[in-house]
Amino acid sequence: MTTVPHHPVATYRVQLTPTFTFAEVVGILDHLVDLGISHLYLSPILTAMPGSTHGYDWCPPARISPALGGEDGYRLLRAHARAVGIGIVLDIVPNHVGIGDAHHNHWWADVMRRGSASPYAEYFDLDLAFGDGLLCLPWLPVDGDLSPLRIDADAGELWYGDRYLPTADGTLRVGDDPLAVLARQAYRLVPCDSRQIGYRRFLAVNELAALRQEVPAVYDATHAWLRELAAEDLFDGVRVDHLDGLTDPVGYCRRLRTDIGDRLLYVEKGLGVGERLDPVLPVDGTTGYDQLRLIEGAFTPPSGAVELSELFQRITGISGDGDGMTARADDLRHVTLIDVFSDRVRRTTALFSATAPDVPVHKVQQAVTTFITRVRLARPDYPSLRHAALDEITQIRADNPSMSDALDVLSYAFVDRSRAPEGLGRLGEAVAAVTAKAIEDIGYHRTSRLVSANEIGCTPAAPSVNRDEFHGAQLARVEEWPLGLTTLSTHDTKRSEDVRARIAMTAQTPQRWTVLVLTLWRIMPPPDAMTGYFLLQNLIGVWPDEGRPDETVRTRMRAYARKAMREGGLVSSWTDVDEAGENAMIDWIDALQCGVASDLIAEYVAVVAPPARDESVSRKTMSLLLPGVGDVYQGTQWWSDSLTDPDNRRPVDYTRSLDDPKTRMIRTALDVRRRHPESFGPGSTYLPVIGRGRRGIHLVAFARGDADGDPRVLFAGMRLAHTFRPVSVRDDALLPLPAGLWRDAVTGADHTGQGDRLGPARRPARGGAGEVVELIRSAEPARTRPPGPAARASVHRSPDPPPCPAPDPAATPATARRPCPG
């Protein structure tokens, strides 16, 4: 049996479904070993609502899903994974539970039958302020139509359309009027936009009800299964879904840490720009959206973003710069808070008002609303963010002197948490909910200056990250969170890493892009300019490198366009579907994929596709070697044109060859990590490396070393690749190599570094027309510049530089990449 590494090398995320179960995962373990993966990272494994393809709508009792293989199937997977040296990280969902079908959630069914008298009422975050203490369920359409209400005489059940409605004992008799039966229940059905919501939802998803993990009985009922697995050592780590949705995230993590011991503990959590994960959390780091932002921003030129702002304003009539986006974001936060999360405002206001009875309630509500709308922290009630929250209150006070006494109520609570601990918790959860819904769900679908920056963790108002910010964040990360995840694609990202890299090329080719867009707008104007510009960029992202989209791509784009329009709410919405408006936009997207328009798009894609692939390889390799642990989302070891879910949950073809540019670099990077464990993980060091020469700005580079700061591995990747592909241009970019003997991890060539002095440069051998596979394997010396328009994986340093034999052409790739002797 191979030992699972104590410190992860890389994780591989798998989305389990009824057609891709534990048994199928066993079948890909050898593939993961070949990649160099150390930990399998599973989507939720508990029983979920019937037909679920994601598992986040799990239902009680908490048990391993029979549809995935059950406990026996999981144990078998664990045994096979251990046998090949792969650990398992479980994704757990403490924040909410599925209630879409009450037949499969007896907790929720009992609450519907008995209301507040149910023993499970304390499990849910109920709000019975409306309807005379009845549970208001926002399940009706906007017009409140109750005509679908019916009684199933055979089953003796009340139904609203295809939704089962549990009824209290003795309240339903066959032949009764359905409306009369409904009137006898402990709940009322209300329109979805009524703002009378009787339970806290996961964001605004009616089918997911929030759980009160701060109640010991709830925690025990939802975590007993995990304790049992821990007692038998059946997993190696945990990923906590939506940590900021909990009332007390710090207290929750402390309990969970006690239950799982020293296993890995990751939390899905957003961080604002400049915001760091609170050190009081007993976790190993986040799931990596903070790193995604830094990597995305490092490859996005600020000058290109400025030109894109001008184009955006020209075609939409709306300011496309950062200030304009920030102002619109504030307005959107406020509207979303009032329309979607009015329950959060009311309950938070009540808790703070109770601590200051002399302050009018309406003033406290105004202060709460303004704070939630304006604060830029992902969740402001963490202990380390107290001063940042107080600074925000000070600024609000300066802009709104009349709120001073009400703002004092919030200030006192942040200074002394014992004054209103539940109020602070609800305030923090409300900020997280509004940010996720207003900005990530709605806002990212209704602004389109550069949609590659409209991503979880990113900041569309400031899509670029400068060198100092990038390296500064990595230096802090290697000290504070050396085991935190680094991700580029997840089940939640709006588009895959490769699609984003393609779209980001518009910032490197703004003039060519402007000509394309204005020409398309002239010959085929979209029904809605904002939505059209948004969808066009996504179409560019999935457009084939050669030729035109086939029917599969067309079908996927139609489904994506419909979902994006409903999320953005400009053309249509989930609660007020405008099929005519949707169809008009979809017809326009279809029309772009044929005729003259498709010729123009194909010409543009032919220009940007090669450098986009080069940069995608650079980004991926970088993500695996930066401080932390790299994560590979299923299928992204090859090129992936996936858009948002469910598109990114399509089946993966694991029979594809590993002889692929992206796959080879992943294997190379993880080989390097395994050979130099002292340079990665706790105790390792990070050293920024600055490119030299007239084209040095095209290099992004760093070295990793041991605790003494001795560099052992150096990475150099290409950025701004569109203007950096010709060999003659790359001759003007130089990279210093620390003193010692170094070996190229890809070619096996050896080089002598002389510290600040550069060795002689020579032109790389290039074949073909810039294919990534040949460029990666070119013989260019790593000491002077990357070997091709993708990433130069790494070179290893030998502490004593004896002569090294040339790699044996007959050797396996692993043998050929061995470090120098000694």
PDB file of C-alpha atoms in Angstrom, residues 492-694:
ATOM      1  CA  ASP A 492     -19.324  27.106  -9.068  1.00  0.00           C
ATOM      2  CA  THR A 493     -17.152  29.166 -11.431  1.00  0.00           C
ATOM      3  CA  LYS A 494     -19.050  31.021 -14.138  1.00  0.00           C
ATOM      4  CA  ARG A 495     -16.776  29.665 -16.876  1.00  0.00           C
ATOM      5  CA  SER A 496     -13.758  27.373 -17.034  1.00  0.00           C
ATOM      6  CA  GLU A 497     -10.160  28.554 -16.758  1.00  0.00           C
ATOM      7  CA  ASP A 498      -9.585  27.996 -20.486  1.00  0.00           C
ATOM      8  CA  VAL A 499     -12.683  29.956 -21.499  1.00  0.00           C
ATOM      9  CA  ARG A 500     -11.594  32.838 -19.248  1.00  0.00           C
ATOM     10  CA  ALA A 501      -8.097  32.816 -20.741  1.00  0.00           C
ATOM     11  CA  ARG A 502      -9.594  33.077 -24.229  1.00  0.00           C
ATOM     12  CA  ILE A 503     -11.975  35.901 -23.268  1.00  0.00           C
ATOM     13  CA  ALA A 504      -9.196  37.792 -21.475  1.00  0.00           C
ATOM     14  CA  MET A 505      -7.390  38.056 -24.813  1.00  0.00           C
ATOM     15  CA  THR A 506      -9.795  40.869 -25.686  1.00  0.00           C
ATOM     16  CA  ALA A 507      -7.844  43.033 -23.223  1.00  0.00           C
ATOM     17  CA  GLN A 508      -4.653  42.252 -25.165  1.00  0.00           C
ATOM     18  CA  THR A 509      -6.263  42.927 -28.547  1.00  0.00           C
ATOM     19  CA  PRO A 510      -8.651  45.804 -27.740  1.00  0.00           C
ATOM     20  CA  GLN A 511      -8.410  47.508 -31.131  1.00  0.00           C
ATOM     21  CA  ARG A 512      -8.982  44.354 -33.135  1.00  0.00           C
ATOM     22  CA  TRP A 513     -11.779  43.401 -30.757  1.00  0.00           C
ATOM     23  CA  THR A 514     -13.390  46.828 -31.103  1.00  0.00           C
ATOM     24  CA  VAL A 515     -13.436  46.517 -34.889  1.00  0.00           C
ATOM     25  CA  LEU A 516     -15.068  43.082 -34.641  1.00  0.00           C
ATOM     26  CA  VAL A 517     -17.746  44.212 -32.186  1.00  0.00           C
ATOM     27  CA  LEU A 518     -18.658  47.403 -34.039  1.00  0.00           C
ATOM     28  CA  THR A 519     -18.845  45.501 -37.308  1.00  0.00           C
ATOM     29  CA  LEU A 520     -21.144  42.865 -35.805  1.00  0.00           C
ATOM     30  CA  TRP A 521     -23.296  45.565 -34.224  1.00  0.00           C
ATOM     31  CA  ARG A 522     -23.596  47.250 -37.640  1.00  0.00           C
ATOM     32  CA  ILE A 523     -24.514  44.174 -39.659  1.00  0.00           C
ATOM     33  CA  MET A 524     -26.434  42.313 -36.959  1.00  0.00           C
ATOM     34  CA  PRO A 525     -27.341  44.468 -33.929  1.00  0.00           C
ATOM     35  CA  PRO A 526     -28.468  42.512 -30.857  1.00  0.00           C
ATOM     36  CA  PRO A 527     -31.960  42.952 -29.370  1.00  0.00           C
ATOM     37  CA  ASP A 528     -30.331  44.143 -26.129  1.00  0.00           C
ATOM     38  CA  ALA A 529     -26.835  45.669 -26.267  1.00  0.00           C
ATOM     39  CA  MET A 530     -25.698  44.804 -22.735  1.00  0.00           C
ATOM     40  CA  THR A 531     -26.878  41.214 -22.918  1.00  0.00           C
ATOM     41  CA  GLY A 532     -25.590  40.820 -26.451  1.00  0.00           C
ATOM     42  CA  TYR A 533     -22.113  42.013 -25.511  1.00  0.00           C
ATOM     43  CA  PHE A 534     -22.098  39.658 -22.523  1.00  0.00           C
ATOM     44  CA  LEU A 535     -23.154  36.643 -24.583  1.00  0.00           C
ATOM     45  CA  LEU A 536     -20.776  37.463 -27.443  1.00  0.00           C
ATOM     46  CA  GLN A 537     -17.762  37.214 -25.138  1.00  0.00           C
ATOM     47  CA  ASN A 538     -18.906  33.845 -23.873  1.00  0.00           C
ATOM     48  CA  LEU A 539     -19.445  32.695 -27.443  1.00  0.00           C
ATOM     49  CA  ILE A 540     -15.870  33.741 -28.228  1.00  0.00           C
ATOM     50  CA  GLY A 541     -14.757  31.714 -25.200  1.00  0.00           C
ATOM     51  CA  VAL A 542     -16.274  28.441 -26.450  1.00  0.00           C
ATOM     52  CA  TRP A 543     -15.735  28.972 -30.186  1.00  0.00           C
ATOM     53  CA  PRO A 544     -13.647  26.142 -31.700  1.00  0.00           C
ATOM     54  CA  ASP A 545     -10.015  26.909 -32.527  1.00  0.00           C
ATOM     55  CA  GLU A 546     -10.831  26.056 -36.119  1.00  0.00           C
ATOM     56  CA  GLY A 547     -14.092  25.967 -38.037  1.00  0.00           C
ATOM     57  CA  ARG A 548     -17.529  26.815 -36.644  1.00  0.00           C
ATOM     58  CA  PRO A 549     -19.493  25.637 -33.608  1.00  0.00           C
ATOM     59  CA  ASP A 550     -21.260  22.325 -34.121  1.00  0.00           C
ATOM     60  CA  GLU A 551     -24.802  21.586 -32.975  1.00  0.00           C
ATOM     61  CA  THR A 552     -23.581  20.462 -29.557  1.00  0.00           C
ATOM     62  CA  VAL A 553     -21.959  23.842 -28.901  1.00  0.00           C
ATOM     63  CA  ARG A 554     -25.010  25.629 -30.282  1.00  0.00           C
ATOM     64  CA  THR A 555     -27.300  23.725 -27.927  1.00  0.00           C
ATOM     65  CA  ARG A 556     -25.049  24.439 -24.957  1.00  0.00           C
ATOM     66  CA  MET A 557     -24.903  28.156 -25.802  1.00  0.00           C
ATOM     67  CA  ARG A 558     -28.689  28.355 -26.013  1.00  0.00           C
ATOM     68  CA  ALA A 559     -29.079  26.802 -22.560  1.00  0.00           C
ATOM     69  CA  TYR A 560     -26.350  29.030 -21.152  1.00  0.00           C
ATOM     70  CA  ALA A 561     -27.854  32.171 -22.698  1.00  0.00           C
ATOM     71  CA  ARG A 562     -31.275  31.406 -21.229  1.00  0.00           C
ATOM     72  CA  LYS A 563     -29.854  30.872 -17.741  1.00  0.00           C
ATOM     73  CA  ALA A 564     -27.611  33.957 -17.950  1.00  0.00           C
ATOM     74  CA  MET A 565     -30.529  36.174 -18.995  1.00  0.00           C
ATOM     75  CA  ARG A 566     -32.652  34.966 -16.095  1.00  0.00           C
ATOM     76  CA  GLU A 567     -29.810  35.476 -13.629  1.00  0.00           C
ATOM     77  CA  GLY A 568     -29.123  39.008 -14.879  1.00  0.00           C
ATOM     78  CA  GLY A 569     -32.761  40.077 -14.913  1.00  0.00           C
ATOM     79  CA  LEU A 570     -32.407  42.544 -17.793  1.00  0.00           C
ATOM     80  CA  VAL A 571     -34.173  40.621 -20.541  1.00  0.00           C
ATOM     81  CA  SER A 572     -35.920  37.998 -18.414  1.00  0.00           C
ATOM     82  CA  SER A 573     -35.829  36.622 -14.871  1.00  0.00           C
ATOM     83  CA  TRP A 574     -36.554  33.455 -12.936  1.00  0.00           C
ATOM     84  CA  THR A 575     -39.740  34.907 -11.433  1.00  0.00           C
ATOM     85  CA  ASP A 576     -40.947  36.756 -14.544  1.00  0.00           C
ATOM     86  CA  VAL A 577     -39.857  34.774 -17.588  1.00  0.00           C
ATOM     87  CA  ASP A 578     -39.992  36.655 -20.907  1.00  0.00           C
ATOM     88  CA  GLU A 579     -39.791  33.857 -23.445  1.00  0.00           C
ATOM     89  CA  ALA A 580     -40.093  36.218 -26.402  1.00  0.00           C
ATOM     90  CA  GLY A 581     -37.180  38.308 -25.177  1.00  0.00           C
ATOM     91  CA  GLU A 582     -35.099  35.208 -24.483  1.00  0.00           C
ATOM     92  CA  ASN A 583     -35.847  33.706 -27.877  1.00  0.00           C
ATOM     93  CA  ALA A 584     -34.882  36.925 -29.657  1.00  0.00           C
ATOM     94  CA  MET A 585     -31.473  36.930 -27.978  1.00  0.00           C
ATOM     95  CA  ILE A 586     -30.972  33.210 -28.633  1.00  0.00           C
ATOM     96  CA  ASP A 587     -31.881  33.690 -32.312  1.00  0.00           C
ATOM     97  CA  TRP A 588     -29.249  36.428 -32.481  1.00  0.00           C
ATOM     98  CA  ILE A 589     -26.614  34.152 -30.931  1.00  0.00           C
ATOM     99  CA  ASP A 590     -27.538  31.418 -33.412  1.00  0.00           C
ATOM    100  CA  ALA A 591     -27.247  33.860 -36.294  1.00  0.00           C
ATOM    101  CA  LEU A 592     -23.723  34.848 -35.243  1.00  0.00           C
ATOM    102  CA  GLN A 593     -22.616  31.267 -35.819  1.00  0.00           C
ATOM    103  CA  CYS A 594     -23.237  31.251 -39.557  1.00  0.00           C
ATOM    104  CA  GLY A 595     -22.692  33.474 -42.584  1.00  0.00           C
ATOM    105  CA  VAL A 596     -20.555  36.620 -42.629  1.00  0.00           C
ATOM    106  CA  ALA A 597     -20.739  37.082 -38.840  1.00  0.00           C
ATOM    107  CA  SER A 598     -19.246  33.657 -38.224  1.00  0.00           C
ATOM    108  CA  ASP A 599     -16.448  34.382 -40.706  1.00  0.00           C
ATOM    109  CA  LEU A 600     -15.519  37.526 -38.783  1.00  0.00           C
ATOM    110  CA  ILE A 601     -15.629  35.747 -35.431  1.00  0.00           C
ATOM    111  CA  ALA A 602     -13.590  32.805 -36.739  1.00  0.00           C
ATOM    112  CA  GLU A 603     -10.908  35.197 -38.017  1.00  0.00           C
ATOM    113  CA  TYR A 604     -10.660  36.815 -34.608  1.00  0.00           C
ATOM    114  CA  VAL A 605     -10.561  33.474 -32.790  1.00  0.00           C
ATOM    115  CA  ALA A 606      -7.773  32.283 -35.084  1.00  0.00           C
ATOM    116  CA  VAL A 607      -5.688  35.213 -33.823  1.00  0.00           C
ATOM    117  CA  VAL A 608      -6.377  34.871 -30.087  1.00  0.00           C
ATOM    118  CA  ALA A 609      -6.768  31.101 -29.636  1.00  0.00           C
ATOM    119  CA  PRO A 610      -3.049  30.166 -29.755  1.00  0.00           C
ATOM    120  CA  PRO A 611      -1.849  32.773 -27.211  1.00  0.00           C
ATOM    121  CA  ALA A 612      -4.899  32.022 -25.039  1.00  0.00           C
ATOM    122  CA  ARG A 613      -3.890  28.364 -24.841  1.00  0.00           C
ATOM    123  CA  ASP A 614      -0.328  29.390 -24.064  1.00  0.00           C
ATOM    124  CA  GLU A 615      -1.491  31.553 -21.187  1.00  0.00           C
ATOM    125  CA  SER A 616      -3.867  28.887 -19.950  1.00  0.00           C
ATOM    126  CA  VAL A 617      -0.924  26.489 -19.602  1.00  0.00           C
ATOM    127  CA  SER A 618       1.045  29.200 -17.785  1.00  0.00           C
ATOM    128  CA  ARG A 619      -1.813  29.857 -15.404  1.00  0.00           C
ATOM    129  CA  LYS A 620      -2.380  26.191 -14.660  1.00  0.00           C
ATOM    130  CA  THR A 621       1.281  25.447 -14.044  1.00  0.00           C
ATOM    131  CA  MET A 622       1.590  28.513 -11.844  1.00  0.00           C
ATOM    132  CA  SER A 623      -1.446  27.479  -9.781  1.00  0.00           C
ATOM    133  CA  LEU A 624       0.217  24.163  -8.933  1.00  0.00           C
ATOM    134  CA  LEU A 625       3.498  25.710  -7.796  1.00  0.00           C
ATOM    135  CA  LEU A 626       2.365  28.813  -5.900  1.00  0.00           C
ATOM    136  CA  PRO A 627       2.112  28.727  -2.091  1.00  0.00           C
ATOM    137  CA  GLY A 628      -0.708  26.382  -1.170  1.00  0.00           C
ATOM    138  CA  VAL A 629      -2.110  23.266  -2.788  1.00  0.00           C
ATOM    139  CA  GLY A 630      -3.205  23.272  -6.423  1.00  0.00           C
ATOM    140  CA  ASP A 631      -6.662  21.987  -7.309  1.00  0.00           C
ATOM    141  CA  VAL A 632      -7.656  20.415 -10.636  1.00  0.00           C
ATOM    142  CA  TYR A 633     -11.373  20.421 -11.451  1.00  0.00           C
ATOM    143  CA  GLN A 634     -12.592  17.361 -13.293  1.00  0.00           C
ATOM    144  CA  GLY A 635     -11.631  17.414 -16.971  1.00  0.00           C
ATOM    145  CA  THR A 636      -9.523  20.560 -16.804  1.00  0.00           C
ATOM    146  CA  GLN A 637      -6.305  18.551 -17.139  1.00  0.00           C
ATOM    147  CA  TRP A 638      -7.248  18.876 -20.816  1.00  0.00           C
ATOM    148  CA  TRP A 639      -8.676  21.908 -22.609  1.00  0.00           C
ATOM    149  CA  SER A 640     -12.150  22.637 -21.266  1.00  0.00           C
ATOM    150  CA  ASP A 641     -14.752  24.919 -22.869  1.00  0.00           C
ATOM    151  CA  SER A 642     -17.243  24.592 -20.003  1.00  0.00           C
ATOM    152  CA  LEU A 643     -19.508  27.399 -18.919  1.00  0.00           C
ATOM    153  CA  THR A 644     -21.428  27.653 -15.653  1.00  0.00           C
ATOM    154  CA  ASP A 645     -23.314  24.734 -14.096  1.00  0.00           C
ATOM    155  CA  PRO A 646     -24.794  22.448 -15.205  1.00  0.00           C
ATOM    156  CA  ASP A 647     -22.578  22.801 -18.284  1.00  0.00           C
ATOM    157  CA  ASN A 648     -19.469  22.159 -16.179  1.00  0.00           C
ATOM    158  CA  ARG A 649     -20.930  18.909 -14.853  1.00  0.00           C
ATOM    159  CA  ARG A 650     -20.955  17.203 -18.243  1.00  0.00           C
ATOM    160  CA  PRO A 651     -19.357  13.721 -18.249  1.00  0.00           C
ATOM    161  CA  VAL A 652     -15.575  13.669 -18.653  1.00  0.00           C
ATOM    162  CA  ASP A 653     -13.885  11.389 -21.174  1.00  0.00           C
ATOM    163  CA  TYR A 654     -11.057   9.868 -19.144  1.00  0.00           C
ATOM    164  CA  THR A 655      -9.815   7.809 -22.083  1.00  0.00           C
ATOM    165  CA  ARG A 656      -8.203  10.882 -23.615  1.00  0.00           C
ATOM    166  CA  SER A 657      -4.444  10.849 -23.996  1.00  0.00           C
ATOM    167  CA  LEU A 658      -2.107  12.281 -21.386  1.00  0.00           C
ATOM    168  CA  ASP A 659       0.115  13.385 -24.262  1.00  0.00           C
ATOM    169  CA  ASP A 660      -1.468  16.833 -24.236  1.00  0.00           C
ATOM    170  CA  PRO A 661       0.228  20.227 -23.676  1.00  0.00           C
ATOM    171  CA  LYS A 662      -1.784  21.100 -20.583  1.00  0.00           C
ATOM    172  CA  THR A 663      -1.713  17.596 -19.157  1.00  0.00           C
ATOM    173  CA  ARG A 664       2.037  17.299 -19.619  1.00  0.00           C
ATOM    174  CA  MET A 665       2.658  20.521 -17.730  1.00  0.00           C
ATOM    175  CA  ILE A 666       0.416  19.400 -14.868  1.00  0.00           C
ATOM    176  CA  ARG A 667       2.357  16.154 -14.588  1.00  0.00           C
ATOM    177  CA  THR A 668       5.659  18.026 -14.754  1.00  0.00           C
ATOM    178  CA  ALA A 669       4.666  20.533 -12.089  1.00  0.00           C
ATOM    179  CA  LEU A 670       3.430  17.841  -9.704  1.00  0.00           C
ATOM    180  CA  ASP A 671       6.559  15.781 -10.348  1.00  0.00           C
ATOM    181  CA  VAL A 672       8.588  18.776  -9.227  1.00  0.00           C
ATOM    182  CA  ARG A 673       6.507  19.205  -6.081  1.00  0.00           C
ATOM    183  CA  ARG A 674       6.977  15.584  -5.096  1.00  0.00           C
ATOM    184  CA  ARG A 675      10.734  15.727  -5.642  1.00  0.00           C
ATOM    185  CA  HIS A 676      11.112  18.904  -3.589  1.00  0.00           C
ATOM    186  CA  PRO A 677       8.661  18.630  -0.686  1.00  0.00           C
ATOM    187  CA  GLU A 678      10.795  20.972   1.426  1.00  0.00           C
ATOM    188  CA  SER A 679      10.091  23.777  -1.074  1.00  0.00           C
ATOM    189  CA  PHE A 680       6.308  23.482  -0.791  1.00  0.00           C
ATOM    190  CA  GLY A 681       3.938  23.418   2.136  1.00  0.00           C
ATOM    191  CA  PRO A 682       4.616  24.521   5.731  1.00  0.00           C
ATOM    192  CA  GLY A 683       8.090  25.934   6.270  1.00  0.00           C
ATOM    193  CA  SER A 684       8.796  26.612   2.606  1.00  0.00           C
ATOM    194  CA  THR A 685       9.674  29.997   1.160  1.00  0.00           C
ATOM    195  CA  TYR A 686       8.588  32.100  -1.802  1.00  0.00           C
ATOM    196  CA  LEU A 687      10.915  34.382  -3.735  1.00  0.00           C
ATOM    197  CA  PRO A 688       9.630  36.812  -6.382  1.00  0.00           C
ATOM    198  CA  VAL A 689      11.737  36.756  -9.549  1.00  0.00           C
ATOM    199  CA  ILE A 690      11.622  39.809 -11.809  1.00  0.00           C
ATOM    200  CA  GLY A 691      12.131  39.499 -15.551  1.00  0.00           C
ATOM    201  CA  ARG A 692      14.698  41.720 -17.240  1.00  0.00           C
ATOM    202  CA  GLY A 693      15.150  43.221 -20.646  1.00  0.00           C
ATOM    203  CA  ARG A 694      12.802  45.260 -22.799  1.00  0.00           C
TER     204      ARG A 694
END
